Short mmCIF file of C-alpha atoms in Angstrom, two decimals:
data_model
loop_
_atom_site.label_atom_id
_atom_site.label_comp_id
_atom_site.label_asym_id
_atom_site.label_seq_id
_atom_site.Cartn_x
_atom_site.Cartn_y
_atom_site.Cartn_z
CA ASN A 1 -0.03 -0.09 -0.02
CA ALA A 2 2.52 2.62 -1.22
CA GLY A 3 0.24 5.62 -1.64
CA VAL A 4 2.45 8.53 -2.92
CA THR A 5 6.21 7.91 -3.47
CA GLN A 6 8.71 10.53 -4.14
CA THR A 7 12.41 9.95 -5.35
CA PRO A 8 14.87 11.14 -4.47
CA LYS A 9 14.46 11.88 -0.78
CA PHE A 10 17.56 14.05 -0.65
CA ARG A 11 19.54 15.83 -3.17
CA VAL A 12 22.43 18.38 -3.21
CA LEU A 13 22.94 20.34 -6.31
CA LYS A 14 25.26 23.12 -7.40
CA THR A 15 23.79 26.38 -8.90
CA GLY A 16 23.05 25.92 -12.37
CA GLN A 17 22.61 22.10 -12.35
CA SER A 18 19.49 20.36 -13.44
CA MET A 19 17.45 17.72 -11.95
CA THR A 20 14.03 15.99 -11.88
CA LEU A 21 11.94 14.96 -8.92
CA LEU A 22 9.70 11.96 -9.57
CA CYS A 23 6.32 11.37 -7.94
CA ALA A 24 4.24 8.16 -8.26
CA GLN A 25 0.87 7.47 -6.94
CA ASP A 26 -0.92 4.13 -7.02
CA MET A 27 -4.44 5.29 -5.97
CA ASN A 28 -5.50 6.02 -9.63
CA HIS A 29 -6.09 9.75 -8.60
CA GLU A 30 -6.69 12.25 -11.32
CA TYR A 31 -5.22 15.27 -9.64
CA MET A 32 -1.50 15.70 -8.71
CA TYR A 33 0.30 18.59 -7.09
CA TRP A 34 3.83 19.69 -6.39
CA TYR A 35 4.30 22.01 -3.31
CA ARG A 36 7.37 23.40 -1.66
CA GLN A 37 7.70 23.95 2.08
CA ASP A 38 9.85 26.61 3.47
CA PRO A 39 10.43 27.54 7.13
CA GLY A 40 7.79 29.86 8.66
CA MET A 41 5.69 29.74 5.51
CA GLY A 42 2.70 27.60 4.37
CA LEU A 43 2.91 24.93 1.71
CA ARG A 44 3.05 26.77 -1.74
CA LEU A 45 1.61 25.28 -4.80
CA ILE A 46 4.25 25.07 -7.62
CA HIS A 47 2.31 23.27 -10.43
CA TYR A 48 -0.59 20.88 -10.69
CA SER A 49 -2.19 18.52 -12.95
CA VAL A 50 -5.89 17.70 -13.37
CA GLY A 51 -5.37 14.66 -15.50
CA GLU A 52 -2.89 12.69 -17.70
CA GLY A 53 -1.28 14.93 -20.33
CA THR A 54 -2.30 18.23 -18.53
CA THR A 55 -0.35 20.74 -16.30
CA ALA A 56 -1.14 24.07 -14.91
CA LYS A 57 0.72 26.76 -13.01
CA GLY A 58 0.32 27.35 -9.28
CA GLU A 59 1.39 30.08 -6.98
CA VAL A 60 5.11 29.79 -7.49
CA PRO A 61 5.74 28.23 -10.88
CA ASP A 62 8.89 30.22 -12.13
CA GLY A 63 11.97 28.12 -12.40
CA TYR A 64 10.22 24.91 -12.55
CA ASN A 65 8.69 22.60 -15.20
CA VAL A 66 6.33 19.62 -14.93
CA SER A 67 5.18 16.73 -17.02
CA ARG A 68 2.27 14.12 -16.57
CA LEU A 69 2.83 11.74 -19.42
CA LYS A 70 1.24 8.90 -17.36
CA LYS A 71 -1.64 9.18 -14.99
CA GLN A 72 0.38 7.65 -12.01
CA ASN A 73 3.49 9.80 -12.45
CA PHE A 74 4.05 13.65 -12.10
CA LEU A 75 7.54 15.11 -12.70
CA LEU A 76 9.03 18.27 -11.40
CA GLY A 77 12.11 19.58 -13.23
CA LEU A 78 14.46 22.22 -12.32
CA GLU A 79 16.41 23.26 -15.51
CA SER A 80 18.94 25.55 -13.77
CA ALA A 81 18.86 25.31 -10.00
CA ALA A 82 19.31 28.45 -7.72
CA PRO A 83 19.89 28.65 -4.09
CA SER A 84 16.28 30.18 -3.70
CA GLN A 85 15.09 26.62 -4.72
CA THR A 86 16.45 25.08 -1.56
CA SER A 87 13.52 23.68 -0.02
CA VAL A 88 11.62 20.56 0.86
CA TYR A 89 9.26 19.48 -1.93
CA PHE A 90 6.12 17.57 -1.49
CA CYS A 91 4.04 15.76 -4.03
CA ALA A 92 0.38 15.16 -3.32
CA SER A 93 -2.53 13.71 -5.16
CA SER A 94 -6.33 13.67 -4.79
CA ARG A 95 -9.31 12.02 -6.18
CA THR A 96 -11.24 15.29 -6.47
CA ARG A 97 -10.23 18.90 -6.06
CA SER A 98 -13.43 20.32 -4.48
CA THR A 99 -13.29 18.44 -1.05
CA GLY A 100 -9.61 18.50 -0.81
CA GLU A 101 -8.23 15.35 0.94
CA LEU A 102 -4.88 15.46 -0.41
CA PHE A 103 -2.50 12.39 0.06
CA PHE A 104 1.32 13.47 0.44
CA GLY A 105 4.45 11.87 -0.17
CA GLU A 106 7.23 12.00 2.43
CA GLY A 107 9.00 14.84 0.76
CA SER A 108 12.15 15.50 -1.05
CA ARG A 109 14.83 17.76 0.53
CA LEU A 110 16.73 19.74 -1.98
CA THR A 111 19.71 21.89 -1.20
CA VAL A 112 21.25 24.06 -3.90
CA LEU A 113 24.72 25.36 -3.10
CA GLY B 1 -4.04 37.74 -2.07
CA GLU B 2 -5.94 35.50 0.35
CA ASP B 3 -4.03 34.36 3.49
CA VAL B 4 -4.06 31.60 6.21
CA GLU B 5 -2.26 32.38 9.54
CA GLN B 6 -1.46 30.52 12.60
CA SER B 7 0.93 30.65 15.46
CA LEU B 8 4.23 28.89 15.00
CA PHE B 9 4.55 27.14 18.30
CA LEU B 10 2.51 25.59 21.13
CA SER B 11 3.79 23.68 24.12
CA VAL B 12 1.53 21.77 26.59
CA ARG B 13 1.97 19.13 29.19
CA GLU B 14 0.86 15.55 28.54
CA GLY B 15 -2.75 15.03 29.61
CA ASP B 16 -3.78 18.76 29.09
CA SER B 17 -5.91 19.96 26.20
CA SER B 18 -4.28 21.66 23.19
CA VAL B 19 -5.83 24.43 21.13
CA ILE B 20 -4.45 25.35 17.90
CA ASN B 21 -5.89 28.44 16.33
CA CYS B 22 -6.06 29.61 12.63
CA THR B 23 -7.42 32.68 10.89
CA TYR B 24 -8.10 32.99 7.25
CA THR B 25 -9.07 35.87 4.95
CA ASP B 26 -11.05 34.16 2.10
CA SER B 27 -14.63 35.01 2.32
CA SER B 28 -15.45 32.10 -0.30
CA SER B 29 -13.91 29.43 1.75
CA THR B 30 -16.02 26.10 1.30
CA TYR B 31 -13.96 23.65 3.32
CA LEU B 32 -11.42 23.99 6.09
CA TYR B 33 -8.92 21.33 7.10
CA TRP B 34 -6.43 20.40 9.63
CA TYR B 35 -3.37 18.29 8.52
CA LYS B 36 -0.80 16.80 10.71
CA GLN B 37 2.89 16.35 9.85
CA GLU B 38 5.09 13.96 11.99
CA PRO B 39 8.91 14.29 11.60
CA GLY B 40 10.19 13.20 8.29
CA ALA B 41 6.69 12.48 6.89
CA GLY B 42 4.33 14.11 4.60
CA LEU B 43 0.98 15.75 5.72
CA GLN B 44 -1.88 13.62 6.66
CA LEU B 45 -5.51 14.88 6.83
CA LEU B 46 -6.70 14.85 10.38
CA THR B 47 -10.09 16.33 9.91
CA TYR B 48 -12.02 18.77 7.94
CA ILE B 49 -15.14 20.90 8.37
CA PHE B 50 -17.61 22.36 5.82
CA SER B 51 -17.97 26.09 6.03
CA ASN B 52 -21.62 25.96 6.92
CA MET B 53 -20.86 24.04 10.07
CA ASP B 54 -19.91 25.47 13.46
CA MET B 55 -18.40 22.35 15.15
CA LYS B 56 -17.20 18.92 14.33
CA GLN B 57 -16.02 16.38 16.86
CA ASP B 58 -14.15 13.17 16.20
CA GLN B 59 -12.97 11.31 19.40
CA ARG B 60 -10.28 13.51 20.98
CA LEU B 61 -10.42 16.14 18.31
CA THR B 62 -12.96 19.08 18.23
CA VAL B 63 -12.95 21.68 15.43
CA LEU B 64 -14.67 24.99 16.05
CA LEU B 65 -15.43 27.35 12.99
CA ASN B 66 -16.50 30.96 13.60
CA LYS B 67 -17.20 31.91 9.97
CA LYS B 68 -18.01 35.52 10.87
CA ASP B 69 -14.53 35.98 12.41
CA LYS B 70 -12.87 33.60 9.95
CA HIS B 71 -11.36 31.76 12.82
CA LEU B 72 -10.78 28.04 12.95
CA SER B 73 -9.54 26.04 16.03
CA LEU B 74 -8.32 22.55 16.73
CA ARG B 75 -8.80 21.13 20.17
CA ILE B 76 -6.98 17.97 21.12
CA ALA B 77 -8.17 16.61 24.48
CA ASP B 78 -5.87 14.58 26.79
CA THR B 79 -2.76 15.43 24.68
CA GLN B 80 -0.24 12.68 24.39
CA THR B 81 3.42 12.62 23.44
CA GLY B 82 2.47 11.01 20.25
CA ASP B 83 0.53 14.16 19.28
CA SER B 84 3.79 16.09 18.94
CA ALA B 85 3.84 17.12 15.30
CA ILE B 86 3.34 20.16 13.09
CA TYR B 87 -0.32 21.00 12.57
CA PHE B 88 -1.37 22.78 9.32
CA CYS B 89 -4.53 24.69 8.87
CA ALA B 90 -5.86 24.89 5.29
CA GLU B 91 -8.79 26.22 3.34
CA SER B 92 -10.27 25.70 -0.05
CA ASN B 93 -12.79 27.72 -2.08
CA ASN B 94 -15.20 27.34 -4.99
CA ASN B 95 -12.30 27.81 -7.39
CA ASN B 96 -10.64 24.74 -5.95
CA ASP B 97 -7.79 26.95 -4.73
CA MET B 98 -6.25 25.43 -1.56
CA ARG B 99 -4.11 27.48 0.86
CA PHE B 100 -2.08 26.29 3.77
CA GLY B 101 -0.97 28.12 6.82
CA ALA B 102 2.61 27.87 8.10
CA GLY B 103 2.13 25.22 10.51
CA THR B 104 1.99 25.15 14.35
CA ARG B 105 4.52 23.01 15.96
CA LEU B 106 3.02 21.25 18.82
CA THR B 107 5.29 19.90 21.70
CA VAL B 108 3.96 17.71 24.46
CA LYS B 109 6.03 17.57 27.47
CA PRO B 110 5.79 14.48 29.80
#
C-alpha cells in the first residue's frame, strides 16, 4: 500500500545544475500537485495536474517545469537550479479537487549550493 | 491575495488540552482542514469541516469554526506525546484553490 512515493528523498545540487523529482501514486487519482515547504511559510503550490497529459501553474511556478505523461506519475524539473530553490518539496494527489483530501508523499529535501 | 495564518509554536503538558488556532481571509472558503505532519513524513489529513458547520467532533479532536470572524480552531483533548507534530490549517474555495498556513509545531512535555 505505497500511496504517494517521491524520489529522491535528498539531493544536493550546485547552482546551475538540473534535476528531476519523480512522484508516483498508485491510487488512480486524477489530480496531482507539487508543493514546496519553506520555514515559517505555508505550503506553496508550484504546479498541478488535473489529469494525464495536463499541467497548470500554481502560486510559485517560476524556475520549474512539470510533466504528466502517465496518470500515475508527475515529474518536477529544475532546469537551472538556484539557491532560492533550496526547500522541501512535497508531491500530493487527490481524487477530486473540491473536497480537498490530499495524500502526500514523504517529501524531497533539495539543497542548492 | 488570500492568506491563512497560525501561530508557529505551542507547548503543553501531557494530559492537558491543546488548542491550535487559525485565521483566514478568504470569504468564499468552502472547506477548512487540519493536517498533521510528523517528523520526516508528509502531511496527513486529520479532519475537515464544511464552511456551513460550526463544530465537528471526532474522538479527542474538536474543530470549531467561527465563519463571521474567519477563525478556525483545533482542540486536542488529553494530549499525548504522540500528538507532538506540526499541525497545518488549510482552506479551499469554490475555485478549488487550496491554501495552507505555515503550521503550528505542537510540543507535548511529559
